[in-house]
Short mmCIF file of C-alpha atoms and ligand atoms in Angstrom, two decimals:
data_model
loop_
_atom_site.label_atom_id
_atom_site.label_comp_id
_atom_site.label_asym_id
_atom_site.label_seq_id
_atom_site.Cartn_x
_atom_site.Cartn_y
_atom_site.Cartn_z
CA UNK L 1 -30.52 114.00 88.02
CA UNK L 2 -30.79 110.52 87.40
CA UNK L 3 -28.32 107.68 88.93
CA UNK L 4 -28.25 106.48 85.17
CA UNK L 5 -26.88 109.57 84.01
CA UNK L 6 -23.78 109.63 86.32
CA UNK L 7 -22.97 105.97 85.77
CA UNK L 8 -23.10 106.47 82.16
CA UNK L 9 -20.37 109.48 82.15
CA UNK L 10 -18.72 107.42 84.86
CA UNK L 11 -18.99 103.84 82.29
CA UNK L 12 -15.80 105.20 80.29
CA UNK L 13 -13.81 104.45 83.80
CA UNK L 14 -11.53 107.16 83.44
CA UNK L 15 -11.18 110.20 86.51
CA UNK L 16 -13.91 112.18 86.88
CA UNK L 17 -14.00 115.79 89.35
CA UNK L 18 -16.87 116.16 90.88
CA UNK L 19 -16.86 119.94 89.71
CA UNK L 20 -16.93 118.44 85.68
CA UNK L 21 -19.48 115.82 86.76
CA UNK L 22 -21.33 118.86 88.02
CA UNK L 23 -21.16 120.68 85.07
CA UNK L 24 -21.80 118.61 82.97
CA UNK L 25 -25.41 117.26 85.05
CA UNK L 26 -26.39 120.95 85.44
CA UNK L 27 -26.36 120.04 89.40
CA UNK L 28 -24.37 121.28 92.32
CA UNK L 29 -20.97 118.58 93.40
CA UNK L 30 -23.26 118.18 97.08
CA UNK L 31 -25.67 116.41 94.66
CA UNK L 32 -22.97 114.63 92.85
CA UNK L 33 -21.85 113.11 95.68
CA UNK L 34 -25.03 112.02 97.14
CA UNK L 35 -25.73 110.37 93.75
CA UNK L 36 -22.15 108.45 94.22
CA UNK L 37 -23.09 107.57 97.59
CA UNK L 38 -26.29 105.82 96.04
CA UNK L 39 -24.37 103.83 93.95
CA UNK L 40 -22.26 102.47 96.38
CA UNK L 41 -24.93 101.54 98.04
CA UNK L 42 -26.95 99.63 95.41
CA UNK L 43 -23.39 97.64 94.39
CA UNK L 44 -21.33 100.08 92.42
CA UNK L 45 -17.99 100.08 92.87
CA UNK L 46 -17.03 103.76 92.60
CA UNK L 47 -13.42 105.25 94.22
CA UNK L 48 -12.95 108.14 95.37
CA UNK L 49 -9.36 109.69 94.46
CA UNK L 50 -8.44 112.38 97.00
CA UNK L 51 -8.14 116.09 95.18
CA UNK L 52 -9.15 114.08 91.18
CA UNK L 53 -12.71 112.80 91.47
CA UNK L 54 -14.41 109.39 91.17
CA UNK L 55 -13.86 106.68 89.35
CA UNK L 56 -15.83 103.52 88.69
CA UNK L 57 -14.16 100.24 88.64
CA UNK L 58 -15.69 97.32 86.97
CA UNK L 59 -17.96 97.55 83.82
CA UNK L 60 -21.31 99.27 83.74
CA UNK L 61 -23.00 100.06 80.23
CA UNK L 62 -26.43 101.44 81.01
CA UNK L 63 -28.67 103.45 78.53
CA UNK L 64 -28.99 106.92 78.92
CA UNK L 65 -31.96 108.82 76.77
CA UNK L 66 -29.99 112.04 77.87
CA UNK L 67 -26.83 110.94 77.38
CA UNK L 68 -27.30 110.12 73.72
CA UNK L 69 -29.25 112.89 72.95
CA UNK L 70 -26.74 115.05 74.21
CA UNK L 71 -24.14 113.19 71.60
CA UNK L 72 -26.66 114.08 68.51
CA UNK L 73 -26.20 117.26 66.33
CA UNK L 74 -29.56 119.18 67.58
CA UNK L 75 -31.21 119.35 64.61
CA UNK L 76 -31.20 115.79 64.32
CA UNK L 77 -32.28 115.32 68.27
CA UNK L 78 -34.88 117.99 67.42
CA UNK L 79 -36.43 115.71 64.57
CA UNK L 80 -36.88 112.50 66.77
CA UNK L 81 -38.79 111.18 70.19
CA UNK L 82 -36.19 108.91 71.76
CA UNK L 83 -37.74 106.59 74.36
CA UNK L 84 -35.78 103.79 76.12
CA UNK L 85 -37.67 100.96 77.46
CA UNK L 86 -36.15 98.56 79.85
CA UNK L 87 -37.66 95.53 78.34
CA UNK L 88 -40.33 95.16 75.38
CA UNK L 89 -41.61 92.30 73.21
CA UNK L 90 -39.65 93.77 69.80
CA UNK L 91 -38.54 97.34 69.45
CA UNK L 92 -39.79 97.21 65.86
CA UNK L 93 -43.39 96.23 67.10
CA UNK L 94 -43.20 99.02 69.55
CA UNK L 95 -42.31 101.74 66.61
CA UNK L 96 -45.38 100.14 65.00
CA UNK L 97 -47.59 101.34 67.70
CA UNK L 98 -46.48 104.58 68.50
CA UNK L 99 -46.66 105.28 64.85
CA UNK L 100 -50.99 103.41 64.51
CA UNK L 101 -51.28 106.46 67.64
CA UNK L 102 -49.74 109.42 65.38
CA UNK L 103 -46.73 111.13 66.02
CA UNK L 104 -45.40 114.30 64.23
CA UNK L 105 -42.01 113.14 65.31
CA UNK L 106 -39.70 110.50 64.02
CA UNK L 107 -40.21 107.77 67.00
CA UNK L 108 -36.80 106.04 67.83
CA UNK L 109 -37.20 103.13 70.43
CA UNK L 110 -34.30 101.55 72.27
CA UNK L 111 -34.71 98.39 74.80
CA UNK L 112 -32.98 97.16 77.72
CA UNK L 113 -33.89 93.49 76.48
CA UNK L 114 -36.64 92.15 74.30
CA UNK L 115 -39.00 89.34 74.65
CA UNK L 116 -39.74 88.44 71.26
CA UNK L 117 -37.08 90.07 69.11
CA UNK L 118 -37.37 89.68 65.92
CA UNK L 119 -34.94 88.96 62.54
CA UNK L 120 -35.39 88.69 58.85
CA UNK L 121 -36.79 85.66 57.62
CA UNK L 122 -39.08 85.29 60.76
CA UNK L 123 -36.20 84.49 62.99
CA UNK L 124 -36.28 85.23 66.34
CA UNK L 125 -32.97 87.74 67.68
CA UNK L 126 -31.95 86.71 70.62
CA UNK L 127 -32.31 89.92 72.78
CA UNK L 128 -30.72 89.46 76.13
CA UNK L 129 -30.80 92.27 78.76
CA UNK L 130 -28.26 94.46 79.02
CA UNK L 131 -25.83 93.45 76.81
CA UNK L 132 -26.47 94.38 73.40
CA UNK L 133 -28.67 97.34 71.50
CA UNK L 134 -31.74 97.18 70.06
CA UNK L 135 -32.90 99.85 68.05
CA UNK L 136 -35.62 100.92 65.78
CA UNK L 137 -36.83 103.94 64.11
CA UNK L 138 -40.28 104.56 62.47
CA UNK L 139 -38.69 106.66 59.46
CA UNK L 140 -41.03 107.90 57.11
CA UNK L 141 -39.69 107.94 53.51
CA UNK L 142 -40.21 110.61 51.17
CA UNK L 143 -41.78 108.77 47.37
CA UNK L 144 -43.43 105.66 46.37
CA UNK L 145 -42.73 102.16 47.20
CA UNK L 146 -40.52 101.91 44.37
CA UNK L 147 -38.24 104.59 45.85
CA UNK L 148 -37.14 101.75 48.47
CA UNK L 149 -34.77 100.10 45.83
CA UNK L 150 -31.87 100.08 47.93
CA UNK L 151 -32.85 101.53 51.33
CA UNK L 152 -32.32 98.70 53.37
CA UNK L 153 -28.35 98.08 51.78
CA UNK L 154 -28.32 102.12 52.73
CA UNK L 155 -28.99 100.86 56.27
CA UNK L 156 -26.27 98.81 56.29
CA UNK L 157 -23.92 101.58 55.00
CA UNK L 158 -25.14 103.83 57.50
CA UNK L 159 -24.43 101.23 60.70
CA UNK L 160 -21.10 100.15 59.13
CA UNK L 161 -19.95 103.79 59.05
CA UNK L 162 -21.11 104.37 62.06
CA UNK L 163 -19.25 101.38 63.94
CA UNK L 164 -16.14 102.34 62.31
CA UNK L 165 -16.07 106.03 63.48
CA UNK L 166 -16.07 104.64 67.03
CA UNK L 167 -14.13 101.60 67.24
CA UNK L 168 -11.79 102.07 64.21
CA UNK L 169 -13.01 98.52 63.58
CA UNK L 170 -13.92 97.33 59.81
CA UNK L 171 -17.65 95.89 58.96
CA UNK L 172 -17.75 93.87 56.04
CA UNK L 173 -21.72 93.37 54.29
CA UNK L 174 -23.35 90.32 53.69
CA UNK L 175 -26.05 91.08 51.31
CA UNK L 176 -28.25 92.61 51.51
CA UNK L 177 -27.42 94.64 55.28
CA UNK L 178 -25.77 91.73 57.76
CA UNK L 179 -22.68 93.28 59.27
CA UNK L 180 -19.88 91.38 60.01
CA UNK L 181 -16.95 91.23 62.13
CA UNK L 182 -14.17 89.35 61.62
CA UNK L 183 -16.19 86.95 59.67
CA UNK L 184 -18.98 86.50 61.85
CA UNK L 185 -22.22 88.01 62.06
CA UNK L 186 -22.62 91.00 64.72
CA UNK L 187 -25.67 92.53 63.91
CA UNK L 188 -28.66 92.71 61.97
CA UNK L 189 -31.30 94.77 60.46
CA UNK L 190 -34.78 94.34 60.36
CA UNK L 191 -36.79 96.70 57.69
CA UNK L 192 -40.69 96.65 57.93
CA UNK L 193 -43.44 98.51 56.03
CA UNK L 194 -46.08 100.05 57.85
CA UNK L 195 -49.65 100.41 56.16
CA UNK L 196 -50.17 101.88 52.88
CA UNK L 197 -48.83 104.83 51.35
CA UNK L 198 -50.01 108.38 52.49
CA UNK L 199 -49.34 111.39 51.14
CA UNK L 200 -46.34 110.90 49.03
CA UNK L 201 -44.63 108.92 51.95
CA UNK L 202 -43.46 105.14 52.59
CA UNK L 203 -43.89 104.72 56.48
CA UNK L 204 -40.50 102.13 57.23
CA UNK L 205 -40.11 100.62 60.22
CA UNK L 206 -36.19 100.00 60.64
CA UNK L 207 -34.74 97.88 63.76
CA UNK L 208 -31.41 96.86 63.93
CA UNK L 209 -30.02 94.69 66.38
CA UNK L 210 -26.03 94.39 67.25
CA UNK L 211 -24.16 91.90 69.69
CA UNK L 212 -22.20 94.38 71.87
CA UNK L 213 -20.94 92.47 75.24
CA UNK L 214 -22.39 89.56 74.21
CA UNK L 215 -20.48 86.65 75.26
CA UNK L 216 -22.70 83.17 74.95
CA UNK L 217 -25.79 82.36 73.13
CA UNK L 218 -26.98 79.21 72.71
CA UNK L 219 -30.13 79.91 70.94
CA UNK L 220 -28.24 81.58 67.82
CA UNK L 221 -27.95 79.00 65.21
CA UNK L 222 -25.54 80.94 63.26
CA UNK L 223 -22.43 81.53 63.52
CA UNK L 224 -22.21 84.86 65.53
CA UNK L 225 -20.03 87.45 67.40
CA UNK L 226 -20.52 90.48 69.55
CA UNK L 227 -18.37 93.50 69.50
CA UNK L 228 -16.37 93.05 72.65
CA UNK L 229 -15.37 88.92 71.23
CA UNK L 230 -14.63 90.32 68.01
CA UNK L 231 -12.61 93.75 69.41
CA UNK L 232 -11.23 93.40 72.73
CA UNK L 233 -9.04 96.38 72.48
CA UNK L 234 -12.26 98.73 72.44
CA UNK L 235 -14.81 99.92 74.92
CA UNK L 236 -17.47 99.42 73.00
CA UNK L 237 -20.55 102.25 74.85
CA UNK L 238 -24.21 101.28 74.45
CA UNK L 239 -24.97 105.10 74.18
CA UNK L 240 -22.42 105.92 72.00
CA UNK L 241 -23.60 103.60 69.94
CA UNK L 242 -26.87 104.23 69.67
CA UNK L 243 -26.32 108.03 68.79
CA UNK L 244 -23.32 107.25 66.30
CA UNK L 245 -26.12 104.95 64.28
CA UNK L 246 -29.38 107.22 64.70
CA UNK L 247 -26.89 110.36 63.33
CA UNK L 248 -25.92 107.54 60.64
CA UNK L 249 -29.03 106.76 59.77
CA UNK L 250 -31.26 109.71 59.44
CA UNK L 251 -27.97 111.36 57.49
CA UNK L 252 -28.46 108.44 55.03
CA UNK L 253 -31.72 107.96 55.48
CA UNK L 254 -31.87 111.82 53.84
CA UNK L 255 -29.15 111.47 51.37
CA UNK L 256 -31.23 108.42 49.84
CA UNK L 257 -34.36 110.37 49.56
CA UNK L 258 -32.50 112.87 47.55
CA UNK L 259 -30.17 110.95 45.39
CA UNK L 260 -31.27 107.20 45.75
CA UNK L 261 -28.88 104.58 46.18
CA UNK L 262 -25.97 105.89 43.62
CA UNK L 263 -23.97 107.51 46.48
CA UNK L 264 -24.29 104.55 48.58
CA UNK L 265 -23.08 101.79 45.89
CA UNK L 266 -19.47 102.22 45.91
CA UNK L 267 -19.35 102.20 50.34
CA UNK L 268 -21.35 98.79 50.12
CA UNK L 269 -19.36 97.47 47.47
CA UNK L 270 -15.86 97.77 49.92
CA UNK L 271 -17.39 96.50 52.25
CA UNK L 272 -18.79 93.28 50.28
CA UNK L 273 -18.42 89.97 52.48
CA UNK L 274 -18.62 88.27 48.99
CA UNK L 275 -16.63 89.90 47.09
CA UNK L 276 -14.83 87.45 44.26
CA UNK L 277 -15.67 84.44 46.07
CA UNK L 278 -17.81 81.57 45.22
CA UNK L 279 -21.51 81.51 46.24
CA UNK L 280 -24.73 79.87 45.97
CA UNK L 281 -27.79 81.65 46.19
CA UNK L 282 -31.63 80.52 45.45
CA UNK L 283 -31.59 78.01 47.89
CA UNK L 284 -28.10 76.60 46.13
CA UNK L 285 -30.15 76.96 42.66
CA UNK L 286 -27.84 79.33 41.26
CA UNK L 287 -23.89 79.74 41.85
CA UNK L 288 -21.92 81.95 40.84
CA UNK L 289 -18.54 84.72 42.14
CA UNK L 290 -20.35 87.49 44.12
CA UNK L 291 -19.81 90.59 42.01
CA UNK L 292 -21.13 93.20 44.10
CA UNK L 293 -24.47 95.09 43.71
CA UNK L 294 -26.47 96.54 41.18
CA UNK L 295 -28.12 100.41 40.91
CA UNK L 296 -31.56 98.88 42.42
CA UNK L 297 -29.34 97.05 45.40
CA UNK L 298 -29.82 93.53 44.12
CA UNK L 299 -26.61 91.52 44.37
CA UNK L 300 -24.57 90.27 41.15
CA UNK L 301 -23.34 86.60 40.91
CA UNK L 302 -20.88 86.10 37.87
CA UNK L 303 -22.54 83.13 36.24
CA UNK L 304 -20.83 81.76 33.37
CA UNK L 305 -19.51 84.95 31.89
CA UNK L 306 -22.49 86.64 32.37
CA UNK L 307 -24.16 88.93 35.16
CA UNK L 308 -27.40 87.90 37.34
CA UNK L 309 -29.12 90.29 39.61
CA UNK L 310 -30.31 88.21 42.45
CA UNK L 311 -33.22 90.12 43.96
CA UNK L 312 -33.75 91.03 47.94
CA UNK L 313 -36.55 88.34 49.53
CA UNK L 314 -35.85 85.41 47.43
CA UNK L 315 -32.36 84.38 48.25
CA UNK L 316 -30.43 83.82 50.85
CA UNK L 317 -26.57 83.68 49.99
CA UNK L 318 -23.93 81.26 51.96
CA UNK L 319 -20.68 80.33 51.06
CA UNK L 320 -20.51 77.69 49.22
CA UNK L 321 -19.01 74.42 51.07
C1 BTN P 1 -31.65 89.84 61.06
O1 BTN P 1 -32.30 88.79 61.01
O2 BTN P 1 -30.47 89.87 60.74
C2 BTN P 1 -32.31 91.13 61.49
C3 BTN P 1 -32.27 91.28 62.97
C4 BTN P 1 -32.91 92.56 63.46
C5 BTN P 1 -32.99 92.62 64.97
C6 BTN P 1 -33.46 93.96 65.45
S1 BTN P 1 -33.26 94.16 67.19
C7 BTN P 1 -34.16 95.63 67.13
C8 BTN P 1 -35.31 95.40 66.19
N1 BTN P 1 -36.41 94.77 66.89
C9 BTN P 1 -36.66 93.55 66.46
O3 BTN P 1 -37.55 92.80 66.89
N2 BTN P 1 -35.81 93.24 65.47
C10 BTN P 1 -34.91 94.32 65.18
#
């Protein structure tokens, strides 16, 4: 057994018997305790509540590759090879690699902290360690490159949904996959291609990044939140996030490859940061009233009567001052 794995049930700070911890860790309560002895000893502050169990006071949100498997339906753990790295250069980068080596399975990298995260645009992501998630999957998608139309506004879907289920928070999209929280940016996604395409599939590269105990950044020249600024009132987990959004994902991710984007419209659409209020897009070429999304993803400004589709790549859309 792990420390990790004990601090990680122990994170939610609630009572814990050692016979459940036990259980739960497949080990006997003499090993629990040794483990809680451990970490006291490296700093953890951990009571012990005569005839309850243990209890950890003071925050600790560590990743756990067990622990979030164990929150994933199997036959979505079965389909994937989670590793979790305590620090890498970009998560995306590292899904690159693993997939140049060959892997039947779908590889899904998290990271303590990265060195060189990366956003859209080439922006950097400011990756610091242990506060926030950083996630990416090598997903290969079934069709041509034309059968992309939409994925990466899918993506955004996908983590919206998924933040909701856990915090009963609401995500609003900026186009095309920027979540917000309470009108400020609190995480990001990342979609790369990787090589050409083979055998009837697209190999994508997706890596989203979200601000979970965040509190400072200097760096970020946007304006930003984290999960924790934005909703106090939750404990937001690390692992609990990470399973809620792979689940989200490859359900999507699946959905897409059968249907397209169609199912997906309507959930972007509510969730549309833009939504009836003035924009400017094309580098403040074009303005217009956001209008949602079209059946290919691209977004809709109302110009003069009339509908334009503003297409992913070119534009970047800001409220207009
Ligand atoms: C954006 O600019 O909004 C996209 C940010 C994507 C950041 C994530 S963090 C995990 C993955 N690894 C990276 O280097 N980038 C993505």
């Amino acid at each position: 057994m792990k420390l990790n794995s004990l601090l990680s049930i122990l994170a939610d700070q609630e009572v814990h018997s050692g016979e459940s911890l036990a259980r739960e860790l497949g080990v006997s309560r003499t090993a629990i305790w040794k483990q809680v002895r451990k970490a006291m000893s490296e700093g953890y502050a951990i009571e012990t509540i005569r005839g309850q169990g243990y209890r950890l006071s003071g925050r600790v949100d560590l990743l756990d590759r067990q622990v979030i498997l164990r929150q994933l339906e199997d036959n979505l753990a079965s389909q994937i090879d989670l590793e979790i790295l305590g620090e890498t250069d970009s998560t995306n980068a590292e899904v690159a690699r693993r997939l140049a080596r060959g892997q039947s399975r779908i590889p899904v990298i998290l990271a303590d902290c990265q060195t060189a995260g990366r956003g859209r645009r080439g922006r950097n992501w400011s990756s610091p360690k242990g506060q926030n998630l950083y996630l990416s999957l090598g997903l290969p998608i079934k069709g041509d490159f034309t059968s992309l139309d939409g994925l990466s506004l899918v993506l955004g879907v996908a983590a919206a949904e998924a933040l909701e289920s856990i915090g009963k928070a609401s995500i609003k999209l900026k186009w095309p996959n920027d979540l917000f929280a309470e009108g400020r940016k609190c995480s990001g996604i990342l979609v790369e291609i990787q090589g050409e395409l083979q055998q009837g599939y697209v190999q994508v590269i997706a890596g989203i990044g979200i601000n979970v105990h965040m509190q400072q950044a200097d760096e970020v020249d946007q304006p930003w939140t984290s999960l924790d600024l934005a909703w106090p009132g939750i404990t937001w987990i690390r692992n609990s996030l990470a399973a809620a959004i792979i689940e989200a994902i490859l359900k999507a991710v699946s959905t897409f490859e059968e249907e397209g984007f169609e199912p997906f419209r309507e959930l972007w659409q509510a969730r549309d940061l833009f939504r009836g209020k003035t924009v400017a897009a094309r580098e403040g070429q074009l303005k217009g009233v956001g209008a949602g999304v079209d059946s290919q993803g691209n977004y809709l400004l109302e110009v003069d009567g009339s509908q334009v589709a503003v297409r992913a790549g070119d534009i970047s859309l800001r409220v207009k001052p």
